[in-house]
Short mmCIF file of C-alpha atoms and ligand atoms in Angstrom, two decimals:
data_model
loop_
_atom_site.label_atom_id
_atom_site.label_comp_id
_atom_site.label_asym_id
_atom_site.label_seq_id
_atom_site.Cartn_x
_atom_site.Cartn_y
_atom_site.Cartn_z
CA UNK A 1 188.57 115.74 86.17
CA UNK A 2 190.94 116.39 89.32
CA UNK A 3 193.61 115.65 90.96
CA UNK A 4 196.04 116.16 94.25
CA UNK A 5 198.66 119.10 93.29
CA UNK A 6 201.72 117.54 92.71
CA UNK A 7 204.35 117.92 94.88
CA UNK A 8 207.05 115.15 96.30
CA UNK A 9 209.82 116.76 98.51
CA UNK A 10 212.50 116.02 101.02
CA UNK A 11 213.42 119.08 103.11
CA UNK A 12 216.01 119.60 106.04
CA UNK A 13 216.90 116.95 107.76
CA UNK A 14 214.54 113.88 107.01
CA UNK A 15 214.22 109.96 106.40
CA UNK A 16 212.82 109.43 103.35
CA UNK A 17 210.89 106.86 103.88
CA UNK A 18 207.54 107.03 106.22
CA UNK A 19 208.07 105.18 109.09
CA UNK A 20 211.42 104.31 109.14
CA UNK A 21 214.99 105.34 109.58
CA UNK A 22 213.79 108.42 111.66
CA UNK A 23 216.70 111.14 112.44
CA UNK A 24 218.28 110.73 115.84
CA UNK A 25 215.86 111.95 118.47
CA UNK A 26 212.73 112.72 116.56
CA UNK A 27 209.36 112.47 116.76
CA UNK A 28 207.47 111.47 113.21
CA UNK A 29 204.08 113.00 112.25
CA UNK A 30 201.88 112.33 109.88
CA UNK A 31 199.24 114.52 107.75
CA UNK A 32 197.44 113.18 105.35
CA UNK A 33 194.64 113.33 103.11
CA UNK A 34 191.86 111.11 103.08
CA UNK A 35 192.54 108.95 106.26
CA UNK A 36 195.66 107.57 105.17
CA UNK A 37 195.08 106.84 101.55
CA UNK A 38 195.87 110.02 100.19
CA UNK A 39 199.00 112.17 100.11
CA UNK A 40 201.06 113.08 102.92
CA UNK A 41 203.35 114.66 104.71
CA UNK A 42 205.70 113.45 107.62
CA UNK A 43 207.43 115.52 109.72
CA UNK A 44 210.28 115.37 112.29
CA UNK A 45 209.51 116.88 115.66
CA UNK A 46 212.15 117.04 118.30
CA UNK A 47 209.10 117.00 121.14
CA UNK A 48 206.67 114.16 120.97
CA UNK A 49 203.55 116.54 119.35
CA UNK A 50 201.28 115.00 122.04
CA UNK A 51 203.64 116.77 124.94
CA UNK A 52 201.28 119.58 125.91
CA UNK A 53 200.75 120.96 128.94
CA UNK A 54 197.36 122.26 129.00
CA UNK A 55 194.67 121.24 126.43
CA UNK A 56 191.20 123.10 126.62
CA UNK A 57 188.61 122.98 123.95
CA UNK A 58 185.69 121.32 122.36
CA UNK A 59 188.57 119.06 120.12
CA UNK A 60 189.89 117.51 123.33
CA UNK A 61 189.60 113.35 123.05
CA UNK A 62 187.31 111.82 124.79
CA UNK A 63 187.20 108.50 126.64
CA UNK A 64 184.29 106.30 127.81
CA UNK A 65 184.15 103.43 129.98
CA UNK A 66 181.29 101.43 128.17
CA UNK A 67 181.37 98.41 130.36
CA UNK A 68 179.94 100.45 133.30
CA UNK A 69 177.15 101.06 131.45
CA UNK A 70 173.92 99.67 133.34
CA UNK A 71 173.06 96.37 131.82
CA UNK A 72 169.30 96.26 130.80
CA UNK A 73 167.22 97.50 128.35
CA UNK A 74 165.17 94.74 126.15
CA UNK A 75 165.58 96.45 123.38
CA UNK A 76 168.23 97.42 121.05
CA UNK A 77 166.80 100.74 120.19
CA UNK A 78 166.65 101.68 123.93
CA UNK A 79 170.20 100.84 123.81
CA UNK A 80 172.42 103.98 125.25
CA UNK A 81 173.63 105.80 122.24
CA UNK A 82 177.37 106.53 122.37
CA UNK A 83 178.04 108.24 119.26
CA UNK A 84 176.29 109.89 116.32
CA UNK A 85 176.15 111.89 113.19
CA UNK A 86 173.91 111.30 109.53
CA UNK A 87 175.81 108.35 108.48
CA UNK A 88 176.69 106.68 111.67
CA UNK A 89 175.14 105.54 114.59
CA UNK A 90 177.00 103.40 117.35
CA UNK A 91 175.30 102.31 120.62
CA UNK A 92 175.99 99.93 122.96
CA UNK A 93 173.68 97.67 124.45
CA UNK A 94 173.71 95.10 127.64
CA UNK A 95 171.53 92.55 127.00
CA UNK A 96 170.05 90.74 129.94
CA UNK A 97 168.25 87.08 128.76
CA UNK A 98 166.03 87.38 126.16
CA UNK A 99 164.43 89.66 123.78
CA UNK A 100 160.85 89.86 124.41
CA UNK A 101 160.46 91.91 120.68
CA UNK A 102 161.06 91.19 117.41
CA UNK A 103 163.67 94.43 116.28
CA UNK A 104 164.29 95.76 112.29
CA UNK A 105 165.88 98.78 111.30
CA UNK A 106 164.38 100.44 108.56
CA UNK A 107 167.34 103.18 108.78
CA UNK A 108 170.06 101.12 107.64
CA UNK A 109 172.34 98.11 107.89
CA UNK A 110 173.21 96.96 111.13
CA UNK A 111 176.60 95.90 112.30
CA UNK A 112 176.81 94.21 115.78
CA UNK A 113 179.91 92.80 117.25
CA UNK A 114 179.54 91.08 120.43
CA UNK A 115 182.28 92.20 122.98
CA UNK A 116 181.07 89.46 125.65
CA UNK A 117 178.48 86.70 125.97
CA UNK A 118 177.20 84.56 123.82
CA UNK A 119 173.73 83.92 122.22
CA UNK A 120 171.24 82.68 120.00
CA UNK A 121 170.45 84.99 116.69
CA UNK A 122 166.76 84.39 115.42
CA UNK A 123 166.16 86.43 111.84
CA UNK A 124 164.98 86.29 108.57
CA UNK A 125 167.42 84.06 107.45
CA UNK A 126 167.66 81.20 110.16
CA UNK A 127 169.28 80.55 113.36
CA UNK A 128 172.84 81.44 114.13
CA UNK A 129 174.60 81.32 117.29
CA UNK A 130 176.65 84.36 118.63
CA UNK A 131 179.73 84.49 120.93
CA UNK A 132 182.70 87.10 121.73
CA UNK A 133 184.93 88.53 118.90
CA UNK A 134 181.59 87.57 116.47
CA UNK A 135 181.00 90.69 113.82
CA UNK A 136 177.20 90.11 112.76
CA UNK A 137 175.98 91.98 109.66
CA UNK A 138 171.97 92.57 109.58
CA UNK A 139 171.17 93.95 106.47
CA UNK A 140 168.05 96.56 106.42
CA UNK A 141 164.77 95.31 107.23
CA UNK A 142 166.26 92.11 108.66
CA UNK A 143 163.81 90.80 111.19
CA UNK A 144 165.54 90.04 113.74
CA UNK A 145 165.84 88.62 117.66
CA UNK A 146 168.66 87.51 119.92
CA UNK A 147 167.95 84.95 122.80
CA UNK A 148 170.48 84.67 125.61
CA UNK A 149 170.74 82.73 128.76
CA UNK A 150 173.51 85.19 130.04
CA UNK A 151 174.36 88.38 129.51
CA UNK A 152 174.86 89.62 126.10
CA UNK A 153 177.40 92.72 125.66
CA UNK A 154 177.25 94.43 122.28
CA UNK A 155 178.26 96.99 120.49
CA UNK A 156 176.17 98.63 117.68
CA UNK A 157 176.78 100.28 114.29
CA UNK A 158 174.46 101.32 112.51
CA UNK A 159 175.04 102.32 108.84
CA UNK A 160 172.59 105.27 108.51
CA UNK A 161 171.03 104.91 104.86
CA UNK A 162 173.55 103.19 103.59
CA UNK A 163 174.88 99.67 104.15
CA UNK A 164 177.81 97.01 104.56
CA UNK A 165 180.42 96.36 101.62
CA UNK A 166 183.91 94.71 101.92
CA UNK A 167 186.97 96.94 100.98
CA UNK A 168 189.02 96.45 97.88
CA UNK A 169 191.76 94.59 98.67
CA UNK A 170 194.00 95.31 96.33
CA UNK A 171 197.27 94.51 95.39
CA UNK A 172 196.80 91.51 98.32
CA UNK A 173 193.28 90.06 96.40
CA UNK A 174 190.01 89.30 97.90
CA UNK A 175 191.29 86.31 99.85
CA UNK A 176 193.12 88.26 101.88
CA UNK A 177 192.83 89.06 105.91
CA UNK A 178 189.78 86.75 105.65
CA UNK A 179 188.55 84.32 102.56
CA UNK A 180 185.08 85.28 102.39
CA UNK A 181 184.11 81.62 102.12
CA UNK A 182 184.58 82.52 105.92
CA UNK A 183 181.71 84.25 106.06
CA UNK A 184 178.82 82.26 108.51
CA UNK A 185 174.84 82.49 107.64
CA UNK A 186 171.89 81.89 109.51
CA UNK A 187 170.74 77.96 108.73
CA UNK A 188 166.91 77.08 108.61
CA UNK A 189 167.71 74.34 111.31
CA UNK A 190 165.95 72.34 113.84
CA UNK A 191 166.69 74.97 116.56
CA UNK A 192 164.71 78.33 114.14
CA UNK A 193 161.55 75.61 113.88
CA UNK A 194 161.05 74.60 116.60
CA UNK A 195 160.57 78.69 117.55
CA UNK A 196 158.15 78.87 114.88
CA UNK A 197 155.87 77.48 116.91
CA UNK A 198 154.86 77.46 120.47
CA UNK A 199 154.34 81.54 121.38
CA UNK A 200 151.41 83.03 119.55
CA UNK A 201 151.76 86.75 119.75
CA UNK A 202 154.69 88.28 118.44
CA UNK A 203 155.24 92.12 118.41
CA UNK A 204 158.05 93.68 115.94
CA UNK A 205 159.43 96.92 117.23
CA UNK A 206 160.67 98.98 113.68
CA UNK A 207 163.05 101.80 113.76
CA UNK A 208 162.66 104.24 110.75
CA UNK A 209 164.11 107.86 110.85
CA UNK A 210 164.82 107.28 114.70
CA UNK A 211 161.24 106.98 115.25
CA UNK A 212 160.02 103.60 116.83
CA UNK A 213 156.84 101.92 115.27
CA UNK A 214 155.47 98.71 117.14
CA UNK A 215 153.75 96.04 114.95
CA UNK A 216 151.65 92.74 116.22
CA UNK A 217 151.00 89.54 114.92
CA UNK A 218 149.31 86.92 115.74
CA UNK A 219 151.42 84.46 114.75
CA UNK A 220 155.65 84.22 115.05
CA UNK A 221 156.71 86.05 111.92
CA UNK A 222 159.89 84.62 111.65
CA UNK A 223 157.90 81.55 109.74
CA UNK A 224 160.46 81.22 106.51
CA UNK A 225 160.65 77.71 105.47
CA UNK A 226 163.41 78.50 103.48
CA UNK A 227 164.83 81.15 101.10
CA UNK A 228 167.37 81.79 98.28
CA UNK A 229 169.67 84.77 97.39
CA UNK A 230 172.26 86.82 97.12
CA UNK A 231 172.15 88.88 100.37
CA UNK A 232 172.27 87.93 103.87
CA UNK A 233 172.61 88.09 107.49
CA UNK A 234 176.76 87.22 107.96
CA UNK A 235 179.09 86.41 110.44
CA UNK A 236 182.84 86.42 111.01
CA UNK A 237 184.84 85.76 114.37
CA UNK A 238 187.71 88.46 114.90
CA UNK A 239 190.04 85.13 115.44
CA UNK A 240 189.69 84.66 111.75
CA UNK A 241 190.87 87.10 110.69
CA UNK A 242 194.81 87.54 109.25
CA UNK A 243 195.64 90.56 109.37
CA UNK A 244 198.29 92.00 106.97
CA UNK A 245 202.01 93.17 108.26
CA UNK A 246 205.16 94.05 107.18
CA UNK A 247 208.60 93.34 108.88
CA UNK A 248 210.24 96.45 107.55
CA UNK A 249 207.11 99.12 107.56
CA UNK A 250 204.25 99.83 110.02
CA UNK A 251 201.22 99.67 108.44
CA UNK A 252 198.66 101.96 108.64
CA UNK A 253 195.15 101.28 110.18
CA UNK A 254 193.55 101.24 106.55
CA UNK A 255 195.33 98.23 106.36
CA UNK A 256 193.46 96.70 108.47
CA UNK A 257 189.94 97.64 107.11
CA UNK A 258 186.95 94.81 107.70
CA UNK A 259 184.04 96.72 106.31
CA UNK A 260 182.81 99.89 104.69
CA UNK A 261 179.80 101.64 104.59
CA UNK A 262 178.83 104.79 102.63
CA UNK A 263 180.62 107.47 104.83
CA UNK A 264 182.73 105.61 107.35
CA UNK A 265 185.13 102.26 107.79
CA UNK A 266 185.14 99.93 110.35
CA UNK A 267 188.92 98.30 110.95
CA UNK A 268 190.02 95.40 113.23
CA UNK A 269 192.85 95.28 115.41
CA UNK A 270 194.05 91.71 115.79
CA UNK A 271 197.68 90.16 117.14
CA UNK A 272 200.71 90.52 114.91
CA UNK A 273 204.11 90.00 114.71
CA UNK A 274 206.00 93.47 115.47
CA UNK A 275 207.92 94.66 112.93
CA UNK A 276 211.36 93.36 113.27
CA UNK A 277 213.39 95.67 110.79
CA UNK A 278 215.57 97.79 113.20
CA UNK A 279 214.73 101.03 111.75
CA UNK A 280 211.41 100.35 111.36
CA UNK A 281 208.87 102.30 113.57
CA UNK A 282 206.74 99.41 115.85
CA UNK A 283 204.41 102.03 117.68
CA UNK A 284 201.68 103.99 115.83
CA UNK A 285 202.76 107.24 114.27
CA UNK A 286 201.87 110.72 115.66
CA UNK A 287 199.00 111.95 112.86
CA UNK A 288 196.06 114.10 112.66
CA UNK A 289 193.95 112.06 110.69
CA UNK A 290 192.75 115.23 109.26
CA UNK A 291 189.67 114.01 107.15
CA UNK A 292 188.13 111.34 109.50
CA UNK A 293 186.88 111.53 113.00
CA UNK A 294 188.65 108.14 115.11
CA UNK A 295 186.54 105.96 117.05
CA UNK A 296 188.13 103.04 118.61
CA UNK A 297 186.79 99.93 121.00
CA UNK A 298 188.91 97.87 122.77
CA UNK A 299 187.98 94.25 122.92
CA UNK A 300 190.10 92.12 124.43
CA UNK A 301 193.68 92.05 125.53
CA UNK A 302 196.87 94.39 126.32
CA UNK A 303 196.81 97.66 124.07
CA UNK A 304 200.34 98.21 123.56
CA UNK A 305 200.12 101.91 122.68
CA UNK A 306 197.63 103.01 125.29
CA UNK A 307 198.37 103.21 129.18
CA UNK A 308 195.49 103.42 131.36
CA UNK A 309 192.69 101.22 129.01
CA UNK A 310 190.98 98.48 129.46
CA UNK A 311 188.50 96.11 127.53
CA UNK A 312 185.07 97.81 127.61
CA UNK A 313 186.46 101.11 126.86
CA UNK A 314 185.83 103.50 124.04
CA UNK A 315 187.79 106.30 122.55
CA UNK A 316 187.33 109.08 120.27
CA UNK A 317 189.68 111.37 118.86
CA UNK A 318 187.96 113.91 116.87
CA UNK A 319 189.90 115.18 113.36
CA UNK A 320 192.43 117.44 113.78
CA UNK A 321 193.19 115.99 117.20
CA UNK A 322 197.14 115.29 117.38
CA UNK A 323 197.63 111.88 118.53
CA UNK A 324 200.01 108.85 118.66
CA UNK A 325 201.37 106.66 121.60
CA UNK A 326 201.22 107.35 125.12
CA UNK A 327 204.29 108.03 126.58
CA UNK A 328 205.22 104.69 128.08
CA UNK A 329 204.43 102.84 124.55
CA UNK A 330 206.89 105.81 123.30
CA UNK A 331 209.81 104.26 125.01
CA UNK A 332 209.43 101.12 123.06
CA UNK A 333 209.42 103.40 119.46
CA UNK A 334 211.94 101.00 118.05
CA UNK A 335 212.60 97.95 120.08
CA UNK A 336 209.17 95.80 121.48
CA UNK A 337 209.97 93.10 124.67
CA UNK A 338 207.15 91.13 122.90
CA UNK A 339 207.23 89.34 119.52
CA UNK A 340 203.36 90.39 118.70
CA UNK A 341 200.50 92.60 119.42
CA UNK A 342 198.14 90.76 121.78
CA UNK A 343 194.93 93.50 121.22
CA UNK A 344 191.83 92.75 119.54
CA UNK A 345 189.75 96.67 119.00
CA UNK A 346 187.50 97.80 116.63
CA UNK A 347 188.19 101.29 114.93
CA UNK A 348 185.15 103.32 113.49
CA UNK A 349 186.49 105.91 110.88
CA UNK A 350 183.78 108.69 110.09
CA UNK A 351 184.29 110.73 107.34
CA UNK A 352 181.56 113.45 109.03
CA UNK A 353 181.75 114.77 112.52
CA UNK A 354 180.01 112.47 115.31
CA UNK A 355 178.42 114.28 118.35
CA UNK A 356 178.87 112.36 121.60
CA UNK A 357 175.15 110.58 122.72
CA UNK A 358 173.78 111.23 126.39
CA UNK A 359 174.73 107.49 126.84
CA UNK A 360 177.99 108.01 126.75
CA UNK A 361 178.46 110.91 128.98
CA UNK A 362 177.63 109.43 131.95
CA UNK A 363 180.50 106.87 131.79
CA UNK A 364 183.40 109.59 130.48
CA UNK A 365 186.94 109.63 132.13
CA UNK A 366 187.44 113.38 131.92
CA UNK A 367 191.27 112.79 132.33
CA UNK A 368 191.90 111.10 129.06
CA UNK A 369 193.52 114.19 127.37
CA UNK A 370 196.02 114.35 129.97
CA UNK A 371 196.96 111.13 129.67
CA UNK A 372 199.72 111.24 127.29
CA UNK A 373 201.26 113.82 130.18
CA UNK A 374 205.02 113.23 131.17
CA UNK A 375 208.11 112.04 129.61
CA UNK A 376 208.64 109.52 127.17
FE1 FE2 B 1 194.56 107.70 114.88
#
């Protein structure tokens, strides 16, 4: 048995409740235990905690610009590997027409969401088409091909030894941000049949513990004539979902949780209303997120707390890294021009430290951390 030490204060001069109602001229942070789950603490700063001059360090956040990756490899496991630790594995991976190999991942579920293109997704279970916005989850072991005319952009997460679930919802129920009648699976259809035949030699390229084993067949062995269950390959477009919101209190990115895995979450941003309560905060608040490294992918759209980011890019703020709006977003702490977000990104919480890949390296903007530099 345990629990948090109790302890539920108000000291000095402070609002008393998050988010809102801030004292004249302040800054609110935000530590917290367990992302933002747990208890907390929110102070008021009379300098935006991001206002530093000089930053040096292995904590400093890092930025990458995935779209210039070179488009290419054939395979997803050849796919440039972004970033990694023992639970988490995200890559991302320009496909250019179509696969010539079969792919399964004996290391864990597989989540890919397509930030461009469109496709056709051979596995296991059937045929499924593919487009932007499209989260695909390939459970482990799913055999499993993608065949595009055009180029296919997609990020990669794998769920290292552990595998996809959908969060608790809650107070709000399970039909909530999206009914999981929502949820798309492969059909056996005209278009996975007609593959079945015609090529004659198939080879399946399996990943297990990193390591790449290459299997042939004589024969295409994505041959199911059908199949029953409870477990499949499933799809849902970002424009489906409905996100939660609240005029009087910014939410907090758990709010906004899609999936979890064993030791991290992965969260959409999609448009909302801003919050229209005056005292009401409508940017992000300045936090640590103490317990969870911060991954985040923009998609698609205007991010209306970042300056200087475009689709394509990635960022990660390691925990313990103070962070919060850039300083132009700042000026809008409390009044928006627009009614609504117009951002779609795709946050990967890690509950474990994630080293940066070789992949990514080569496509860092080295001036992210002074980004947040100048004057609200
Ligand atoms: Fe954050």
């Amino acid at each position: 048995m345990k629990r948090y030490i109790p302890v539920s204060r108000v000291e000095g001069t402070a609002s008393r409740q998050a988010h809102c109602d801030l004292p004249e001229g302040t800054y609110e942070r935000e530590m917290s235990k367990e992302g933002f789950f747990g208890p907390a603490a929110f102070f008021h700063h009379r300098h935006p905690p991001t206002g530093w001059i000089e930053f040096t360090g292995p904590l400093q956040p890092r930025a990458f610009d995935l779209a210039k990756l070179p488009a290419g490899p054939a395979s997803p496991w050849s796919a440039p590997e972004v970033l990694a630790n023992a639970h988490c594995r995200i890559r991302y991976w320009r496909l250019t027409g179509d696969m010539p190999r079969l792919a399964r991942n004996a290391d864990g579920d597989e989540l890919l969401f397509v930030h461009a293109g469109r496709g056709e997704l051979y596995c296991d279970f059937g045929h499924l088409g593919i487009e932007a916005g499209d989260y695909v989850v390939l459970p482990r072991g799913t055999l499993w091909r993608i065949a595009a005319p055009a180029p296919v952009d997609l990020l990669m997460i794998e769920a290292t030894n552990s595998g996809y679930q959908l969060p608790e919802k809650g107070l709000v129920g399970n039909h909530a941000i999206f009914d999981p009648a929502m949820l798309d699976a492969p059909a056996i259809d005209e278009a996975f049949l007609a593959q079945q035949s015609g090529e004659t030699h198939w080879q399946v390229e399996v990943r297990r513990r990193n390591a790449l084993s290459l299997i042939t067949y004589p024969f295409n062995p994505l041959d199911a004539v059908g199949w029953h269950g409870d477990l499949s390959v499933v799809r849902i477009n970002v424009r489906d979902l409905r996100p939660l919101m609240s005029h009087r209190y910014h939410l907090p990115p758990s709010a906004h949780t899609t999936f979890v895995a064993g030791r991290f979450v992965v969260c959409t941003f999609a448009p909302r209303p801003f919050e229209t309560d005056p005292g009401a905060l409508k940017v992000p608040f300045f936090h640590n997120n103490d317990d969870y490294d911060e991954v985040l992918f923009y998609h698609a759209g205007d991010f209306f707390s970042r300056d200087n980011i475009h689709p394509g890019m990635m960022t990660f703020h390691p925990a313990g890294f103070t962070h919060g709006p850039h300083p132009k977003a700042l000026t809008r702490m409390f009044q928006q021009p627009k009614p609504a977000t117009d951002e779609y990104a795709v946050m990967v919480d890690t509950r474990d430290p994630l080293d940066v890949g070789p992949g990514a390296a080569s496509v860092e903007w080295t001036g992210y951390v002074d980004s947040w530099k100048g004057r609200p």
